[in-house]
Each structure stands twice: as structure tokens, then as C-alpha cells.
Coordinates of C-alpha atoms and ligand atoms in Angstrom, one line a residue:
M1 CA -27.4 -24.2 -14.7
S2 CA -26.6 -20.8 -13.2
Q3 CA -23.4 -19.2 -14.3
I4 CA -21.3 -17.0 -12.0
T5 CA -21.4 -13.6 -13.7
L6 CA -19.3 -11.0 -11.9
R7 CA -19.7 -8.5 -14.7
R8 CA -23.4 -8.1 -13.8
L9 CA -22.4 -5.8 -11.0
R10 CA -20.1 -3.7 -13.1
Q11 CA -22.5 -2.9 -16.0
N12 CA -23.4 0.7 -15.3
A13 CA -22.4 3.7 -13.1
H14 CA -25.4 3.2 -10.8
I15 CA -24.6 -0.3 -9.7
R16 CA -20.8 0.4 -9.6
A17 CA -21.5 3.3 -7.2
L18 CA -23.8 1.1 -5.1
T19 CA -21.2 -1.7 -4.8
R20 CA -18.2 0.5 -3.9
E21 CA -16.8 -0.4 -0.5
V22 CA -14.7 2.6 0.1
R23 CA -14.4 6.1 -1.3
P24 CA -11.9 8.8 -0.3
H25 CA -13.6 11.9 1.1
P26 CA -12.2 15.5 0.9
E27 CA -12.3 15.6 4.7
Q28 CA -9.6 13.0 4.9
F29 CA -6.9 15.1 3.3
I30 CA -3.9 17.0 4.8
Q31 CA -2.0 19.4 2.6
P32 CA 1.8 19.8 3.1
L33 CA 3.0 23.5 3.2
F34 CA 6.5 24.8 2.9
V35 CA 7.5 28.1 4.3
V36 CA 11.0 29.4 3.7
E37 CA 12.8 32.2 5.5
G38 CA 14.3 34.9 3.4
L39 CA 12.8 34.2 0.0
P40 CA 12.1 37.2 -2.2
G41 CA 9.0 35.5 -3.6
R42 CA 7.4 32.1 -3.7
E43 CA 9.0 29.4 -5.8
T44 CA 7.6 26.4 -7.6
I45 CA 8.9 22.9 -6.8
P46 CA 10.0 20.6 -9.6
G47 CA 7.5 17.7 -10.1
L48 CA 4.9 19.1 -7.6
T49 CA 2.5 21.2 -9.7
G50 CA 0.5 23.7 -7.6
V51 CA 2.8 23.3 -4.6
Y52 CA 5.2 26.1 -3.6
R53 CA 8.0 27.1 -1.4
D54 CA 6.1 30.0 0.2
T55 CA 7.2 33.2 1.9
P56 CA 5.4 34.0 5.2
D57 CA 3.1 36.3 3.3
S58 CA 2.3 34.0 0.4
L59 CA 1.7 31.2 2.8
L60 CA -1.2 33.0 4.4
R61 CA -2.7 33.8 1.0
Q62 CA -2.3 30.1 0.0
I63 CA -4.1 28.9 3.1
E64 CA -6.9 31.4 2.5
S65 CA -7.4 30.0 -1.0
D66 CA -7.1 26.4 0.3
L67 CA -9.9 27.1 2.8
K68 CA -12.1 28.3 0.0
A69 CA -11.4 25.1 -1.9
G70 CA -12.5 23.0 1.1
C71 CA -9.0 22.1 2.4
S72 CA -8.5 23.0 6.1
K73 CA -6.0 20.5 7.4
F74 CA -2.2 21.1 6.9
L75 CA 1.2 19.8 7.6
L76 CA 3.7 22.6 7.8
F77 CA 7.4 22.4 7.0
G78 CA 9.5 25.3 8.1
V79 CA 12.7 26.0 6.3
P80 CA 14.8 28.5 8.4
M81 CA 17.8 30.3 7.0
G82 CA 20.4 29.8 9.8
R83 CA 21.9 26.4 9.1
A84 CA 24.9 26.2 11.4
L85 CA 24.2 24.0 14.4
K86 CA 24.9 26.8 16.8
D87 CA 22.1 28.6 15.1
I88 CA 19.5 25.9 15.5
D89 CA 16.6 28.0 16.4
W90 CA 13.0 26.9 16.1
S91 CA 11.7 30.5 16.2
F92 CA 11.1 31.0 12.5
T93 CA 8.8 28.0 12.2
A94 CA 7.1 28.7 15.5
G95 CA 6.5 32.2 14.3
Q96 CA 4.7 30.9 11.2
V97 CA 2.6 28.6 13.4
A98 CA 1.6 31.6 15.5
A99 CA 0.8 33.7 12.5
I100 CA -1.4 31.0 11.0
R101 CA -3.2 30.5 14.3
K102 CA -3.7 34.3 14.7
R103 CA -5.1 34.7 11.2
F104 CA -7.3 31.6 10.9
G105 CA -8.0 30.5 14.5
A106 CA -9.9 27.2 14.7
D107 CA -10.7 27.2 11.0
V108 CA -7.5 25.3 10.3
W109 CA -6.1 22.1 11.7
L110 CA -2.4 22.6 11.8
S111 CA 0.2 19.9 12.2
V112 CA 3.9 20.7 12.1
D113 CA 6.7 18.5 10.9
V114 CA 9.4 18.1 13.5
C115 CA 12.9 17.4 12.1
L116 CA 16.4 18.8 11.9
C117 CA 17.1 18.1 8.2
S118 CA 16.1 21.6 7.1
S119 CA 18.0 23.3 9.9
T120 CA 21.4 21.6 9.9
P121 CA 24.3 22.3 7.5
H122 CA 24.7 18.6 6.7
G123 CA 21.0 18.0 6.0
H124 CA 20.6 15.0 8.3
C125 CA 17.6 14.5 10.5
G126 CA 19.6 14.7 13.7
V127 CA 22.7 16.1 15.4
L128 CA 26.1 14.8 14.4
N129 CA 28.6 13.6 17.0
P130 CA 31.7 15.9 17.4
E131 CA 33.8 13.5 15.2
G132 CA 31.0 13.7 12.5
D133 CA 30.8 10.0 11.9
H134 CA 27.3 9.3 13.3
L135 CA 24.1 10.9 14.5
D136 CA 24.0 11.4 18.3
N137 CA 20.6 10.0 19.3
A138 CA 20.3 11.6 22.7
A139 CA 21.4 15.1 21.4
S140 CA 19.0 14.8 18.5
V141 CA 16.1 13.8 20.7
K142 CA 16.7 16.8 22.9
E143 CA 16.6 19.2 20.0
L144 CA 13.5 17.5 18.6
A145 CA 11.6 17.8 21.9
A146 CA 12.6 21.5 22.1
A147 CA 11.2 22.0 18.5
A148 CA 8.0 20.2 19.2
S149 CA 7.4 22.2 22.4
A150 CA 8.0 25.5 20.6
Y151 CA 5.6 24.6 17.8
A152 CA 3.0 23.3 20.3
A153 CA 3.3 26.5 22.4
A154 CA 2.9 28.6 19.3
G155 CA -0.5 26.9 18.6
A156 CA 0.1 23.7 16.6
D157 CA -2.8 21.2 16.9
C158 CA -0.4 18.4 16.3
V159 CA 3.4 17.8 16.1
A160 CA 4.8 15.2 13.7
P161 CA 8.3 14.0 14.2
S162 CA 9.8 12.6 10.9
D163 CA 13.4 12.1 12.0
M164 CA 13.3 8.4 13.0
M165 CA 15.6 8.8 16.1
D166 CA 15.0 6.3 19.0
G167 CA 12.8 7.5 21.8
R168 CA 11.7 10.8 20.3
I169 CA 8.0 10.1 20.8
G170 CA 8.4 9.6 24.6
A171 CA 10.7 12.6 24.9
I172 CA 8.3 14.9 23.0
R173 CA 5.3 13.6 25.1
E174 CA 7.3 14.4 28.2
A175 CA 8.4 17.8 27.1
L176 CA 4.8 18.7 26.1
A177 CA 3.5 17.5 29.5
A178 CA 6.2 19.5 31.3
A179 CA 5.1 22.6 29.4
G180 CA 1.4 21.9 30.3
L181 CA 0.6 21.2 26.6
H182 CA -1.6 18.2 27.3
R183 CA -3.9 18.7 24.3
T184 CA -1.3 18.7 21.5
L185 CA -1.6 15.6 19.3
L186 CA 1.5 13.6 18.5
M187 CA 1.5 12.0 15.0
S188 CA 4.4 9.6 14.6
Y189 CA 6.1 9.0 11.3
A190 CA 6.3 5.5 12.7
A191 CA 6.8 3.3 9.6
K192 CA 9.0 5.6 7.6
F193 CA 11.2 3.9 5.1
H194 CA 14.5 4.7 3.6
S195 CA 13.0 5.6 0.2
N196 CA 14.1 6.9 -3.1
F197 CA 10.8 8.7 -3.5
Y198 CA 11.6 11.8 -1.4
G199 CA 13.4 13.7 -4.2
P200 CA 11.1 16.7 -4.9
F201 CA 10.6 17.2 -1.1
R202 CA 14.3 17.5 -0.6
V203 CA 14.4 20.3 -3.1
A204 CA 11.4 22.0 -1.4
A205 CA 12.8 21.7 2.1
D206 CA 16.4 22.1 1.2
S207 CA 17.1 19.0 3.2
A208 CA 19.2 16.5 1.1
P209 CA 22.0 14.9 3.1
K210 CA 25.2 16.7 2.0
A211 CA 27.9 14.9 0.1
G212 CA 30.5 16.1 2.6
S213 CA 29.3 13.6 5.1
A214 CA 29.7 10.6 2.7
A215 CA 33.0 9.3 4.1
A216 CA 31.4 8.4 7.3
G217 CA 28.5 6.4 5.7
L218 CA 26.3 9.4 6.1
S219 CA 25.7 10.1 2.4
N220 CA 22.1 8.9 2.9
R221 CA 19.6 8.3 5.7
A222 CA 20.0 4.5 5.8
S223 CA 21.3 4.5 9.4
Y224 CA 18.0 5.9 10.8
Q225 CA 15.2 5.2 8.3
I226 CA 13.7 1.7 7.9
D227 CA 15.1 -0.6 5.3
P228 CA 12.4 -1.3 2.6
A229 CA 13.1 -5.1 3.0
R230 CA 12.4 -5.1 6.7
A231 CA 8.7 -5.1 7.6
G232 CA 9.6 -6.4 11.0
D233 CA 11.4 -3.2 11.8
A234 CA 8.3 -1.2 10.9
L235 CA 6.3 -3.4 13.3
L236 CA 8.8 -2.8 16.1
C237 CA 8.8 1.0 15.5
V238 CA 5.0 1.1 15.6
E239 CA 4.9 -1.0 18.8
R240 CA 7.4 1.3 20.4
D241 CA 5.8 4.6 19.3
V242 CA 2.4 3.4 20.6
A243 CA 4.0 2.5 23.9
E244 CA 5.6 6.0 24.1
G245 CA 2.3 7.8 23.5
A246 CA 1.8 8.4 19.8
D247 CA -1.8 9.4 19.0
I248 CA -1.7 9.0 15.3
L249 CA 0.5 6.6 13.3
M250 CA 1.8 6.8 9.8
V251 CA 3.1 4.7 6.9
K252 CA 5.4 6.5 4.5
P253 CA 5.7 6.4 1.5
G254 CA 2.2 5.1 0.5
M255 CA 1.9 3.1 -2.6
P256 CA 5.1 0.9 -2.3
Y257 CA 4.1 0.1 1.4
L258 CA 0.4 -0.6 1.0
D259 CA 0.9 -4.1 2.4
L260 CA 2.2 -2.6 5.6
L261 CA -0.5 0.0 5.8
A262 CA -3.1 -2.9 5.5
D263 CA -1.3 -5.1 8.1
L264 CA -0.5 -2.5 10.6
S265 CA -3.9 -0.7 10.5
R266 CA -5.6 -4.0 11.3
Q267 CA -3.2 -4.7 14.2
F268 CA -3.3 -1.3 15.8
A269 CA -6.5 0.6 16.6
Q270 CA -4.9 4.0 16.5
P271 CA -5.9 6.2 13.5
W272 CA -3.6 5.7 10.5
A273 CA -2.2 8.3 8.2
V274 CA -0.5 7.6 5.0
Y275 CA 2.0 10.0 3.4
E276 CA 1.8 10.0 -0.4
V277 CA 5.3 11.3 -0.7
S278 CA 6.7 13.8 -3.2
G279 CA 8.2 11.3 -5.6
E280 CA 5.1 9.1 -5.9
Y281 CA 2.9 12.2 -6.3
A282 CA 5.3 13.7 -8.9
G283 CA 5.4 10.3 -10.7
I284 CA 1.7 10.6 -11.5
E285 CA 2.1 14.3 -12.5
L286 CA 5.0 13.4 -14.9
L287 CA 3.1 10.5 -16.5
A288 CA 0.1 12.8 -17.0
E289 CA 2.4 15.5 -18.5
Q290 CA 3.7 13.0 -21.0
G291 CA 0.1 12.0 -22.0
L292 CA 0.6 8.6 -20.4
A293 CA -2.0 8.8 -17.7
N294 CA -5.2 10.5 -16.9
R295 CA -4.1 12.9 -14.2
I296 CA -7.1 13.1 -12.0
G297 CA -8.0 9.4 -12.5
A298 CA -4.6 8.3 -11.4
H299 CA -4.5 10.5 -8.3
V300 CA -8.0 9.3 -7.2
E301 CA -7.0 5.7 -7.9
A302 CA -3.9 6.0 -5.5
W303 CA -6.1 7.7 -2.9
T304 CA -8.7 5.0 -3.1
A305 CA -6.0 2.4 -2.5
F306 CA -4.9 4.2 0.7
V307 CA -8.4 4.2 2.1
R308 CA -8.9 0.5 1.0
A309 CA -5.7 -0.4 2.9
G310 CA -6.9 1.3 6.1
A311 CA -5.8 4.9 6.1
S312 CA -8.2 7.4 7.7
M313 CA -6.1 10.4 6.7
I314 CA -4.1 11.0 3.6
I315 CA -1.2 13.5 3.4
S316 CA -1.0 14.4 -0.3
Y317 CA 0.3 17.3 -2.3
G318 CA -3.0 17.2 -4.1
A319 CA -5.1 17.7 -0.9
R320 CA -6.1 21.2 -2.0
D321 CA -7.6 19.7 -5.2
A322 CA -9.3 16.7 -3.5
R323 CA -12.7 18.2 -3.3
E324 CA -12.8 19.0 -7.0
W325 CA -11.1 15.8 -8.2
L326 CA -13.2 13.5 -6.1
A327 CA -16.3 15.1 -7.4
S328 CA -15.3 14.7 -11.1
Ligands
PBG401 C1 12.4 14.9 6.5 C2 11.2 14.5 5.8 C3 11.2 13.9 4.5 C4 9.9 13.8 4.1 C5 9.1 14.3 5.2 N1 9.9 14.7 6.2 C6 12.3 13.5 3.6 C7 13.4 12.7 4.1 O1 13.2 11.9 5.0 O2 14.4 12.8 3.5 C8 9.5 13.3 2.8 C9 8.2 13.8 2.2 C10 8.0 13.7 0.8 O3 8.9 13.2 0.0 O4 7.0 14.2 0.3 N2 12.7 14.3 7.7

């Protein structure tokens, strides 16, 4: 009698390679970049080995070395100095976009994060109402559309709003059209959850919600980001953002939300990005530092799960190492 023997197909590296259904490829990766106004020199970020808060100069050197390492796709976060609302001014980040475009031309694909959290004194992703007890959706969307237009006009290939205000995709699409910027891609952080895994990022982008706003229930981002226990809200956000004209959709964070990446990517034919966020990336780094995980193996395992679940692009702090790590 024949016996079912599943181990036959696992017995050596050759047959394991032949039977693999998915493999992350270096071309699928997008590297986040932070550029900070007024820094005397670039700074490291706790938990994110090999990622920096760059100055405008060190940013260009970093991109040059990334290109040599086979990494050509980026997600830029600009951190301007002026933080009072009256100073909201997108020119610092737009200037960096223009500088990158001027220096590297079409050799890089540049997406730019669009949000207010690094530009407001309170660290929230939108504009507070005059009483300071909630975020004014309409005022926020107006600012976001202005930012997106400024980045697109400066040469961004793609703008990526991460704020989670209602109606921002439609407003940005309209603003881009009004400016004649018909070719700029719009990547929506559509299924973005209210997560505890954003810690290192908030240090990097100087964007933690400030304690001063705690009294009004604004000590965190729960009033605008999706509750982790509400998959239905993610579905509604995706449906809306598709209707409003998003080209690329995203699930964020990655590993805790693989179920949604799998479900949503089967339901919507748009390309899917996954954001392996700072806390989940740093988690692997810290395990490896303690000798509790194989660093490269664990990163590649997470990336494999993203592709298996349906992501065609992976935003990861390890993007610049992907070619080397995936070959090892
Ligand atoms: C800000 C923004 C965040 C991230 C990307 N854009 C943080 C937040 O919502 O607080 C998180 C990325 C990461 O943790 O790597 N709107």
C-alpha cells in the first residue's frame, strides 16, 4: 500500500527550490528614507540598524550607495523644522524631492509620504480644530492635497498619504489633475491600523502625538487609524480609496495583518503594497542582537510571507540589503 510521504519533496535543496511557489525578489522592495531639516549630521535610529535620519547631503550619498546595492525605489519622509501650524510649509520636503530628481533622474523611483504628523506641533496627522479637541477633517484634507501637489510638482513619481483622513484620496487626485499632474501615482495607506508597532518611526520622524493633547482623547491616533479588531473598516477604507482613484493599495503593518493582505489582495485587482513597519522590523533586529534569531533568515521569512499573502511590493527598512540577503 502506498504511503503519503510529504517529506520526499523536502529532502534536499534542489527539490525544495523546485517546489517553492513564491520567492521575494529584490525588485519588489521600497526603502524608506528620512530627511531632516537643520541637522548638523546624520543620526542613527534606535532599533533600525543601517537606517538614518539624513541631512540633505547625506541623503544623496545614501541614495547613491543604495543604487549600487541594487535598490532604486524609495519612500521619502521629510521632517521640516518649522512646526507651528502657521508655518506649515511643504517646501523643505519638496526641495528634497527636486534635489533627488535632479541628481538621479529616472534612475530612482521616488514615492513621498504625505502626512502632517512631522509638521505639526502636536504630532497628529491632521489639523486640530480651534478648540483643540478633534482633528478637522476638511482642513486636514486641504493641507494634504497641497502637500501632495507640491511633491508631485517637484518630481515625485508617487504620493502616498498616510494620514487616514476621510476623502483625502479624492481630494489629492483632484488637486493633481487641476495642476496638470496626470501621471503621478497615488498609493493609499488604505488599510492602516492603529498599531503599537510604529515606535522607532516616531523617533525617526519626530511625529509622536504629544501628551499635551491627551485631555481631548488625542493622546493617540485611535480616532483616525483603523482599530485592529475591525477588519470590516479596512474593507470599507479600501473600497472607498479605490472609488476615489488610488492606483496602489497598502496594508500596514505587515505581519500582524497578513490575513487582511491575503483577503484584500484577492478581492481587489489593484497592486498591493505591504509596509513592514519600524516596530516589526526592529523586533527582528533585536531578537538577532540577543542571539535569539538568525537575522537574515528571519527577515527573509517575513518577506516571503508578504509575497505569499499577495503583496507585489514590500516597503521595508531592509530594502537596501534585499539583494544581498535574498542571494544568501
Ligand atoms: C505617519 C506615519 C507613520 C508611519 C508611516 N507614516 C506612523 C504613525 O502613523 O504614527 C509608520 C511607519 C513605521 O512604523 O515604520 N502618518
